[in-house]
């Protein structure tokens, strides 16, 4: 017997209908790519998204067409997403931090039919356009006055597209499992792989994100997603904010410490989200300028492990609650969030910090388990660690065009490629990426844990640990350090700092100082490059053997 409830498909454009109807005056503020601060609201965004949908529909774009966006977080990018979704086409976010050849590969793999881009990227677009034959329309997300001079075929200004018709358009009707968005993972090994979100998964993920023990989003919030829309859906915020009618503050192209901190203050931001590297820069700026954060209540930090010292600084010095989160493009992306559970807020602060440093617990809709090399499930005791597998309604069941099949098993468990522990309370701790873990004398050393401790040293700006060849132990840890400007520390200082904080056999065999640590397009430490650079590094401990 079937239930007798309405079949109301979970479609993404219903979110902007809702926001326009019930929270129409709520502001969406952007630091525009052209420069000035731009203000609009959900009602206007809804109307303009319909105009985009109408213009695309009139040009023959339809259900299933992939439409690329190469754009910052702005109100126009938001309108574009909803306009594309509303005709059943698929928004495909391209990460502008990738090399042009990678963009060409991805756009061709996706067979994008149109590309919406910010004027910042006009030169890149001119360069790649001849190599992507499937793209028939280029839309510069600006007005005619700012239309780039670069040589781009079939180019129109976004505002001309908007002005072309009116907002009298009925969203197309289709099944909630219809493809809605496409995002390629950066693919540190092999080619990038496409993750194809459905309307249903995006809407469900929005519900999950907003929950009190997840991001805890409310109508009264003013939300600044520093995390770009091209990085795994801006971690749900482009859907979850309209769902609650929270104010949105979009940072545009300026993601540096001073620009972000200025918006946090002027727009009275209460909740924000970004990767740790953004906050490293922002916290340094706050420290130097003596600026405080009077309005900010919560910051979501994920994408890479959040160092303990960062959580402590935000919470103790600025009174801002940190929610450490873990996720993946393949998971929409939220997997776990580190809010405290019952009774934990009564623990001494250092114990609370222990929990906050973990990657968090799973919201409803994310199943997790850890397994050994034989795929046997390991105990949830906080000690055993193994490969982390996940499944749920907002998690990919395969990659676009059937690539990377090995990551998925017949029961839909997706192998995250992360190594983790799970504890009895449900908290998950990532110890490493499987490919970054250091195998020393048959035992595993967690590079993340050493890195997080090392950045706690007052002179350290950033730290990375990689495994270096060792004749006796196979691999031993090498600590790579970037010092803060005008600060000094020696190898001995750092090793002394780590002593007693990690097991003796985890102690790095050497420390090297560099000017910069390379990052991926989504802000992660690029260990592959470091391993190449220090591939032949001879550890001093070898001579001593
Ligand atoms: P990409 O691989 O394209 O950079 P993702 O953002 O999907 O993009 O990367 C997901 C990976 O990032 C995870 O599998 C994990 O290794 C790492 N990661 C994400 N959040 C955290 C976190 N809080 N702590 C440690 N690692 C994290």
Coordinates of C-alpha atoms and ligand atoms in Angstrom, one line a residue:
X1 CA 0.0 0.0 0.0
X2 CA 1.4 3.4 -0.9
X3 CA 1.1 6.5 1.3
X4 CA -1.4 9.1 0.3
X5 CA 0.8 12.1 0.4
X6 CA 1.4 14.5 -2.4
X7 CA 4.2 13.9 -4.9
X8 CA 5.9 17.3 -4.7
X9 CA 9.2 16.8 -6.4
X10 CA 12.3 18.2 -4.7
X11 CA 13.3 20.7 -7.4
X12 CA 16.0 23.3 -6.8
X13 CA 14.2 26.2 -8.4
X14 CA 11.4 25.7 -5.8
X15 CA 14.0 27.1 -3.3
X16 CA 14.2 30.4 -5.0
X17 CA 10.4 30.5 -5.5
X18 CA 10.1 30.0 -1.7
X19 CA 12.7 32.7 -1.0
X20 CA 11.0 35.2 -3.3
X21 CA 7.6 34.6 -1.9
X22 CA 8.4 34.5 1.8
X23 CA 11.7 36.3 2.2
X24 CA 11.5 38.6 -0.9
X25 CA 13.1 41.7 0.7
X26 CA 15.9 39.8 2.2
X27 CA 19.2 41.1 0.9
X28 CA 21.9 39.5 -1.3
X29 CA 24.9 41.7 -1.2
X30 CA 27.9 41.3 -3.5
X31 CA 31.4 42.8 -3.8
X32 CA 30.9 43.0 -7.6
X33 CA 33.6 41.9 -10.0
X34 CA 33.4 45.4 -11.5
X35 CA 34.2 46.9 -8.1
X36 CA 31.3 48.5 -6.2
X37 CA 29.2 46.8 -3.6
X38 CA 25.9 45.6 -5.2
X39 CA 22.6 45.1 -3.4
X40 CA 19.7 43.1 -4.5
X41 CA 17.1 40.7 -2.8
X42 CA 15.6 37.3 -3.3
X43 CA 12.5 38.7 -5.2
X44 CA 14.7 40.3 -7.8
X45 CA 17.0 37.3 -8.1
X46 CA 14.0 35.1 -8.7
X47 CA 12.7 37.4 -11.4
X48 CA 16.1 37.6 -13.1
X49 CA 16.7 33.9 -12.8
X50 CA 13.4 33.5 -14.8
X51 CA 14.7 35.9 -17.4
X52 CA 17.9 33.8 -17.8
X53 CA 15.7 30.6 -18.0
X54 CA 13.6 32.3 -20.7
X55 CA 16.6 33.5 -22.7
X56 CA 18.2 30.0 -22.6
X57 CA 14.9 28.3 -23.5
X58 CA 14.4 30.6 -26.4
X59 CA 17.9 29.8 -27.7
X60 CA 17.1 26.1 -27.7
X61 CA 18.9 25.0 -24.5
X62 CA 17.0 22.2 -22.9
X63 CA 16.8 19.4 -20.4
X64 CA 20.2 17.8 -19.7
X65 CA 22.3 20.4 -21.5
X66 CA 25.4 21.2 -19.6
X67 CA 26.0 24.9 -19.1
X68 CA 29.4 26.0 -17.7
X69 CA 30.0 28.7 -15.2
X70 CA 33.5 30.1 -14.6
X71 CA 32.6 32.6 -12.0
X72 CA 33.0 34.0 -8.5
X73 CA 30.3 34.1 -5.8
X74 CA 28.0 36.9 -7.0
X75 CA 24.3 37.5 -7.3
X76 CA 24.6 36.9 -11.0
X77 CA 26.1 33.5 -10.5
X78 CA 23.2 32.7 -8.1
X79 CA 20.7 33.8 -10.7
X80 CA 22.5 31.8 -13.4
X81 CA 22.3 28.6 -11.3
X82 CA 18.6 28.9 -10.7
X83 CA 17.9 29.9 -14.3
X84 CA 19.7 26.9 -15.6
X85 CA 18.1 24.5 -13.1
X86 CA 14.7 25.9 -13.9
X87 CA 14.8 24.6 -17.5
X88 CA 16.2 21.3 -16.4
X89 CA 19.7 22.0 -17.8
X90 CA 22.8 21.3 -15.7
X91 CA 25.0 24.1 -14.2
X92 CA 28.6 23.0 -14.5
X93 CA 30.9 24.9 -12.3
X94 CA 34.5 25.2 -13.6
X95 CA 37.3 26.0 -11.2
X96 CA 39.2 29.1 -12.6
X97 CA 42.2 28.1 -10.5
X98 CA 42.8 25.1 -12.8
X99 CA 45.2 25.3 -15.7
X100 CA 43.7 26.2 -19.1
X101 CA 44.4 22.7 -20.4
X102 CA 42.5 21.2 -17.5
X103 CA 39.5 23.5 -18.1
X104 CA 39.6 22.5 -21.8
X105 CA 39.6 18.8 -20.8
X106 CA 36.8 19.2 -18.3
X107 CA 34.5 21.4 -20.6
X108 CA 35.0 18.9 -23.4
X109 CA 34.4 15.9 -21.2
X110 CA 31.2 17.5 -20.0
X111 CA 30.3 18.7 -23.5
X112 CA 29.3 22.1 -22.2
X113 CA 27.0 23.9 -24.6
X114 CA 27.3 27.4 -23.2
X115 CA 29.6 29.2 -20.8
X116 CA 28.8 32.0 -18.4
X117 CA 32.0 33.7 -17.1
X118 CA 33.2 36.6 -15.0
X119 CA 35.1 39.3 -16.8
X120 CA 38.1 38.5 -14.7
X121 CA 38.5 35.3 -16.8
X122 CA 38.0 36.9 -20.2
X123 CA 41.6 36.2 -21.3
X124 CA 41.4 32.6 -20.2
X125 CA 38.1 32.1 -22.0
X126 CA 39.5 33.7 -25.2
X127 CA 42.4 31.2 -25.0
X128 CA 40.3 28.1 -24.4
X129 CA 37.3 28.9 -26.6
X130 CA 38.8 27.6 -29.9
X131 CA 39.5 24.2 -28.2
X132 CA 35.9 23.6 -26.9
X133 CA 33.7 23.2 -30.0
X134 CA 30.6 22.2 -28.1
X135 CA 30.2 25.7 -26.6
X136 CA 27.8 27.8 -28.8
X137 CA 27.2 30.7 -26.5
X138 CA 29.5 32.8 -24.3
X139 CA 27.9 35.1 -21.7
X140 CA 30.1 37.7 -20.0
X141 CA 28.5 38.2 -16.5
X142 CA 28.5 42.0 -16.7
X143 CA 26.8 44.9 -18.6
X144 CA 27.5 46.1 -22.1
X145 CA 29.7 48.8 -20.8
X146 CA 32.1 46.3 -19.2
X147 CA 32.0 43.7 -22.0
X148 CA 35.5 42.4 -22.5
X149 CA 37.4 43.2 -25.6
X150 CA 39.0 39.8 -25.8
X151 CA 38.4 37.7 -28.9
X152 CA 35.5 35.5 -27.8
X153 CA 32.9 34.1 -30.3
X154 CA 29.2 34.4 -29.9
X155 CA 29.6 36.7 -26.9
X156 CA 26.7 38.5 -25.2
X157 CA 26.6 40.6 -22.1
X158 CA 24.6 39.0 -19.2
X159 CA 22.6 42.2 -18.7
X160 CA 21.6 42.2 -22.4
X161 CA 20.3 38.6 -21.9
X162 CA 18.3 39.8 -18.9
X163 CA 16.9 42.8 -20.8
X164 CA 15.9 40.7 -23.7
X165 CA 12.6 39.4 -22.3
X166 CA 10.5 39.4 -19.1
X167 CA 10.2 37.2 -16.1
X168 CA 6.9 35.6 -17.3
X169 CA 8.3 32.1 -17.5
X170 CA 7.0 28.8 -16.1
X171 CA 9.7 26.6 -14.8
X172 CA 9.9 23.4 -16.7
X173 CA 8.5 20.3 -15.0
X174 CA 10.5 17.1 -14.5
X175 CA 11.4 14.3 -12.2
X176 CA 13.3 15.2 -9.0
X177 CA 16.1 12.8 -10.0
X178 CA 16.9 14.9 -13.0
X179 CA 20.5 16.0 -13.2
X180 CA 21.0 19.6 -11.8
X181 CA 24.6 20.3 -11.3
X182 CA 28.0 19.0 -12.3
X183 CA 31.3 19.5 -10.5
X184 CA 34.7 17.8 -11.3
X185 CA 36.9 16.8 -8.4
X186 CA 40.4 18.0 -8.8
X187 CA 41.7 14.5 -9.3
X188 CA 45.2 14.6 -7.8
X189 CA 45.7 11.2 -9.5
X190 CA 44.4 10.7 -13.0
X191 CA 42.0 13.0 -14.8
X192 CA 39.4 15.0 -13.0
X193 CA 36.1 13.1 -12.5
X194 CA 32.6 14.6 -12.8
X195 CA 30.1 14.4 -10.0
X196 CA 26.5 14.8 -11.2
X197 CA 24.1 16.1 -8.6
X198 CA 20.4 15.7 -9.0
X199 CA 17.7 18.2 -8.0
X200 CA 16.7 15.8 -5.2
X201 CA 20.2 15.5 -3.8
X202 CA 20.7 19.2 -3.8
X203 CA 17.5 20.0 -2.0
X204 CA 18.0 17.2 0.5
X205 CA 21.5 18.4 1.1
X206 CA 20.2 21.9 1.7
X207 CA 17.9 20.5 4.4
X208 CA 20.8 18.6 5.9
X209 CA 23.1 21.6 5.9
X210 CA 20.7 23.9 7.6
X211 CA 20.0 21.7 10.7
X212 CA 20.9 23.1 14.1
X213 CA 23.6 20.6 14.7
X214 CA 25.0 21.1 11.2
X215 CA 25.4 24.7 10.0
X216 CA 22.5 25.9 12.2
X217 CA 21.2 28.4 9.6
X218 CA 18.4 30.8 10.5
X219 CA 16.5 33.6 8.8
X220 CA 18.2 36.1 11.1
X221 CA 21.6 35.0 9.9
X222 CA 23.8 37.0 7.5
X223 CA 25.9 34.4 5.7
X224 CA 29.2 35.0 3.8
X225 CA 30.2 31.9 1.7
X226 CA 33.9 32.6 1.1
X227 CA 34.0 29.0 -0.2
X228 CA 33.4 29.4 -3.9
X229 CA 30.3 28.1 -5.7
X230 CA 32.8 26.2 -7.9
X231 CA 34.1 24.4 -4.9
X232 CA 31.5 21.7 -4.3
X233 CA 28.4 23.8 -4.4
X234 CA 29.7 26.4 -2.0
X235 CA 29.0 23.7 0.6
X236 CA 25.2 24.0 0.2
X237 CA 25.0 27.7 1.1
X238 CA 23.5 28.8 -2.3
X239 CA 20.6 26.5 -1.6
X240 CA 20.4 26.5 2.2
X241 CA 20.4 30.3 2.6
X242 CA 17.3 30.9 0.3
X243 CA 15.6 28.0 2.1
X244 CA 15.7 29.9 5.4
X245 CA 15.7 33.4 3.9
X246 CA 19.0 34.2 5.4
X247 CA 20.9 37.3 4.0
X248 CA 23.7 36.3 1.6
X249 CA 26.9 38.2 1.3
X250 CA 28.9 37.3 -1.7
X251 CA 32.6 38.1 -1.8
X252 CA 33.2 38.3 -5.6
X253 CA 36.8 38.0 -6.7
X254 CA 38.4 39.4 -3.5
X255 CA 39.1 36.5 -1.0
X256 CA 42.1 38.1 0.7
X257 CA 42.1 38.7 4.5
X258 CA 41.3 42.5 4.5
X259 CA 38.5 42.2 1.9
X260 CA 36.8 39.3 3.7
X261 CA 37.2 40.9 7.2
X262 CA 35.7 44.2 5.9
X263 CA 32.6 42.4 4.6
X264 CA 32.3 40.5 7.9
X265 CA 32.0 43.8 9.6
X266 CA 30.1 46.1 7.2
X267 CA 27.5 43.4 6.4
X268 CA 27.2 42.3 10.0
X269 CA 27.9 38.7 9.0
X270 CA 26.9 36.1 11.6
X271 CA 28.0 32.9 9.8
X272 CA 30.8 32.3 7.3
X273 CA 32.6 29.3 5.7
X274 CA 36.0 28.7 4.1
X275 CA 39.0 26.4 3.9
X276 CA 41.8 26.8 6.5
X277 CA 44.2 28.7 4.2
X278 CA 41.7 31.6 3.8
X279 CA 41.5 31.8 7.6
X280 CA 45.2 31.7 8.1
X281 CA 45.4 34.9 6.0
X282 CA 42.4 36.5 7.6
X283 CA 43.6 35.7 11.2
X284 CA 47.0 37.2 10.4
X285 CA 45.3 40.3 9.1
X286 CA 43.1 40.6 12.2
X287 CA 46.1 40.2 14.5
X288 CA 48.2 42.8 12.7
X289 CA 45.3 45.3 12.3
X290 CA 43.8 44.8 15.8
X291 CA 40.4 44.3 14.1
X292 CA 37.7 42.4 16.1
X293 CA 34.7 40.5 14.8
X294 CA 31.7 41.9 16.8
X295 CA 28.9 40.3 14.7
X296 CA 30.3 36.9 13.7
X297 CA 29.0 34.0 15.6
X298 CA 30.0 30.9 13.7
X299 CA 32.6 29.9 11.2
X300 CA 32.5 26.6 9.2
X301 CA 36.0 25.4 8.4
X302 CA 36.6 22.4 6.2
X303 CA 38.2 21.2 3.0
X304 CA 41.4 20.4 4.9
X305 CA 42.0 19.7 8.5
X306 CA 41.5 22.7 10.8
X307 CA 44.4 23.2 13.1
X308 CA 43.7 23.3 16.9
X309 CA 45.4 26.7 17.2
X310 CA 42.9 28.1 14.6
X311 CA 39.9 26.9 16.5
X312 CA 41.3 28.2 19.8
X313 CA 42.1 31.6 18.3
X314 CA 38.6 32.0 16.8
X315 CA 36.9 30.9 20.0
X316 CA 39.0 32.5 22.7
X317 CA 40.2 35.7 21.1
X318 CA 37.2 36.5 18.8
X319 CA 34.4 34.7 20.6
X320 CA 33.4 32.9 17.3
X321 CA 32.3 29.3 17.4
X322 CA 34.2 27.0 15.0
X323 CA 32.4 24.2 13.3
X324 CA 35.0 21.9 11.8
X325 CA 33.5 20.0 8.8
X326 CA 34.6 17.3 6.5
X327 CA 33.2 16.4 3.1
X328 CA 33.9 15.8 -0.5
X329 CA 32.7 16.9 -3.9
X330 CA 31.2 13.4 -4.2
X331 CA 29.1 14.0 -1.1
X332 CA 27.5 17.3 -2.2
X333 CA 29.8 17.9 -0.1
X334 CA 28.9 17.7 3.6
X335 CA 29.9 14.5 5.4
X336 CA 30.5 15.3 9.0
X337 CA 30.2 18.4 11.2
X338 CA 31.9 19.0 14.5
X339 CA 29.2 20.5 16.7
X340 CA 29.3 19.3 20.3
X341 CA 26.9 16.7 21.6
X342 CA 25.0 16.6 24.9
X343 CA 27.1 17.2 28.0
X344 CA 30.3 18.1 26.1
X345 CA 30.0 21.8 26.7
X346 CA 30.4 21.1 30.4
X347 CA 33.8 19.5 29.8
X348 CA 37.0 21.5 30.4
X349 CA 37.8 23.6 27.4
X350 CA 40.8 21.5 26.4
X351 CA 38.6 18.4 26.3
X352 CA 36.0 20.3 24.2
X353 CA 38.8 21.2 21.8
X354 CA 39.7 17.6 21.5
X355 CA 36.3 17.0 20.1
X356 CA 36.2 20.1 17.9
X357 CA 39.5 19.1 16.3
X358 CA 37.9 15.9 15.1
X359 CA 36.1 16.1 11.7
X360 CA 32.7 15.7 13.4
X361 CA 29.7 13.5 13.4
X362 CA 27.4 12.5 10.5
X363 CA 24.1 14.2 10.1
X364 CA 21.1 12.0 9.1
X365 CA 21.6 11.0 5.5
X366 CA 25.3 10.1 5.8
X367 CA 26.3 6.5 6.6
X368 CA 29.9 5.8 7.5
X369 CA 32.1 2.9 8.2
X370 CA 35.8 2.1 8.3
X371 CA 37.3 -1.0 6.7
X372 CA 40.7 -2.8 6.5
X373 CA 42.4 -3.9 3.3
X374 CA 40.1 -7.0 3.2
X375 CA 37.0 -4.7 3.4
X376 CA 36.2 -6.0 6.9
X377 CA 34.5 -3.4 9.0
X378 CA 36.7 -2.1 11.9
X379 CA 35.4 -1.2 15.4
X380 CA 34.1 2.2 16.3
X381 CA 36.5 2.6 19.2
X382 CA 38.4 5.8 18.2
X383 CA 41.5 3.8 17.9
X384 CA 41.3 1.5 14.9
X385 CA 41.8 3.3 11.6
X386 CA 41.0 2.2 8.1
X387 CA 39.6 3.4 4.8
X388 CA 36.5 5.5 5.3
X389 CA 33.5 4.5 3.2
X390 CA 30.2 6.4 3.0
X391 CA 26.7 6.2 1.4
X392 CA 23.5 8.2 1.4
X393 CA 21.0 10.1 -0.7
X394 CA 23.4 13.0 -1.4
X395 CA 26.4 10.9 -2.2
X396 CA 27.5 9.9 -5.8
X397 CA 26.8 6.4 -7.0
X398 CA 29.3 6.8 -9.8
X399 CA 31.2 9.4 -11.8
X400 CA 30.0 11.1 -14.9
X401 CA 30.4 8.9 -18.0
X402 CA 31.2 5.9 -15.8
X403 CA 34.7 6.7 -14.9
X404 CA 36.5 5.7 -11.6
X405 CA 34.2 2.7 -11.0
X406 CA 36.6 1.2 -8.5
X407 CA 35.6 3.7 -5.9
X408 CA 32.1 2.3 -5.7
X409 CA 31.0 -1.1 -4.5
X410 CA 27.8 -3.0 -5.3
X411 CA 26.1 -1.9 -2.1
X412 CA 26.7 1.8 -3.0
X413 CA 29.5 2.3 -0.5
X414 CA 31.8 4.9 -1.8
X415 CA 35.5 4.7 -0.9
X416 CA 36.5 8.2 0.1
X417 CA 40.2 7.6 -0.2
X418 CA 40.6 9.0 3.4
X419 CA 41.9 7.0 6.3
X420 CA 40.0 7.6 9.5
X421 CA 38.9 6.5 13.0
X422 CA 35.3 6.5 14.3
X423 CA 34.6 6.8 18.0
X424 CA 31.8 5.5 20.1
X425 CA 30.0 8.9 20.1
X426 CA 30.0 8.9 16.3
X427 CA 32.9 11.4 15.8
X428 CA 35.1 10.7 12.8
X429 CA 38.8 11.7 12.7
X430 CA 40.7 11.8 9.5
X431 CA 44.3 10.6 10.0
X432 CA 45.3 11.0 6.3
X433 CA 44.5 10.7 2.7
X434 CA 45.3 7.0 1.9
X435 CA 47.9 8.2 -0.6
X436 CA 49.6 10.6 1.9
X437 CA 49.9 8.3 4.9
X438 CA 53.5 7.5 5.9
X439 CA 54.3 3.9 6.4
X440 CA 57.2 3.6 8.8
X441 CA 58.4 0.1 9.8
X442 CA 55.0 -1.3 8.9
X443 CA 53.1 1.2 11.1
X444 CA 51.2 4.3 9.9
X445 CA 52.0 7.8 10.8
X446 CA 49.3 10.5 10.5
X447 CA 50.7 13.5 8.6
X448 CA 47.7 15.6 9.4
X449 CA 48.2 15.3 13.1
X450 CA 51.8 16.4 13.0
X451 CA 50.9 19.3 10.7
X452 CA 48.1 20.5 13.0
X453 CA 50.5 20.5 16.0
X454 CA 53.3 22.2 14.1
X455 CA 51.1 25.2 13.1
X456 CA 50.4 25.7 16.7
X457 CA 54.0 27.0 17.1
X458 CA 53.8 30.8 17.2
X459 CA 56.3 31.3 14.4
X460 CA 54.8 28.8 12.0
X461 CA 52.4 30.0 9.2
X462 CA 51.9 26.7 7.5
X463 CA 53.2 23.1 7.8
X464 CA 53.2 20.0 5.7
X465 CA 54.5 16.5 6.4
X466 CA 55.6 14.0 3.7
X467 CA 57.1 10.6 3.8
X468 CA 60.8 10.4 2.6
X469 CA 62.6 7.2 1.7
X470 CA 64.5 5.5 4.5
X471 CA 66.5 2.3 4.1
X472 CA 65.5 0.8 7.4
X473 CA 62.0 2.1 8.0
X474 CA 60.8 2.4 4.3
X475 CA 59.6 6.0 5.0
X476 CA 60.1 8.6 7.6
X477 CA 58.4 12.0 8.1
X478 CA 59.9 15.2 6.8
X479 CA 58.4 18.4 8.2
X480 CA 58.2 21.3 5.7
X481 CA 57.6 24.7 7.3
X482 CA 56.7 28.2 6.1
X483 CA 57.5 30.7 8.8
X484 CA 55.3 33.7 9.5
X485 CA 56.6 37.0 8.2
X486 CA 59.4 38.4 10.4
X487 CA 59.4 35.3 12.6
X488 CA 62.2 32.9 13.3
X489 CA 62.4 29.3 14.5
X490 CA 65.0 26.6 14.0
X491 CA 64.7 22.9 13.4
X492 CA 65.6 22.3 17.1
X493 CA 62.8 24.7 18.2
X494 CA 60.2 22.9 16.2
X495 CA 61.3 19.4 17.3
X496 CA 61.3 20.6 20.9
X497 CA 57.8 22.0 20.4
X498 CA 56.6 18.6 19.1
X499 CA 58.3 16.6 21.8
X500 CA 55.8 15.1 24.2
X501 CA 52.9 16.1 21.9
X502 CA 53.3 13.2 19.6
X503 CA 54.6 9.6 19.9
X504 CA 58.4 9.4 19.8
X505 CA 58.5 7.4 16.7
X506 CA 56.3 9.9 14.9
X507 CA 58.9 12.7 15.4
X508 CA 60.0 14.1 12.0
X509 CA 63.5 13.0 11.0
X510 CA 64.2 16.5 9.7
X511 CA 62.7 19.9 9.2
X512 CA 63.1 22.1 6.1
X513 CA 62.1 25.7 5.7
X514 CA 60.5 26.9 2.4
X515 CA 59.0 30.2 1.2
X516 CA 55.8 28.7 0.1
X517 CA 53.8 25.4 0.2
X518 CA 52.0 24.6 -3.1
X519 CA 48.2 24.3 -3.0
X520 CA 45.6 22.7 -5.2
X521 CA 42.8 24.5 -6.9
X522 CA 40.6 23.9 -3.9
X523 CA 43.2 25.1 -1.3
X524 CA 44.7 21.8 -0.2
X525 CA 48.4 21.2 0.3
X526 CA 49.7 19.7 -2.9
X527 CA 51.8 16.9 -1.4
X528 CA 52.4 15.3 -4.7
X529 CA 54.5 18.4 -5.7
X530 CA 56.3 18.4 -2.3
X531 CA 57.1 14.7 -2.7
X532 CA 58.6 15.4 -6.2
X533 CA 60.6 18.3 -4.8
X534 CA 62.0 16.3 -1.9
X535 CA 62.0 12.9 -3.6
X536 CA 65.8 12.5 -3.2
X537 CA 66.0 14.2 0.1
X538 CA 68.6 12.5 2.3
X539 CA 67.5 12.4 5.9
X540 CA 70.2 13.1 8.4
X541 CA 69.0 10.1 10.4
X542 CA 70.2 7.8 7.5
X543 CA 73.8 8.8 8.0
X544 CA 73.5 8.1 11.7
X545 CA 72.3 4.5 11.2
Ligands
LIG1 P1 39.2 18.1 -4.4 O1 39.6 16.7 -4.2 O2 38.6 18.4 -5.7 O3 40.1 19.1 -3.8 P2 37.2 17.9 -2.3 O4 36.9 19.2 -1.7 O5 36.1 17.0 -2.7 O6 37.9 18.3 -3.5 O7 38.2 17.1 -1.4 C1 37.8 16.2 -0.5 C2 38.9 15.8 0.4 O8 39.4 16.8 1.2 C3 38.5 14.7 1.4 O9 38.5 13.5 0.9 C4 39.6 14.9 2.5 O10 40.7 14.2 2.2 C5 39.8 16.4 2.5 N1 39.1 17.1 3.5 C6 38.0 17.8 3.4 N2 37.7 18.3 4.6 C7 38.6 17.9 5.5 C8 38.8 18.1 6.9 N3 38.0 18.8 7.7 N4 39.9 17.5 7.5 C9 40.8 16.8 6.7 N5 40.6 16.6 5.4 C10 39.6 17.1 4.8

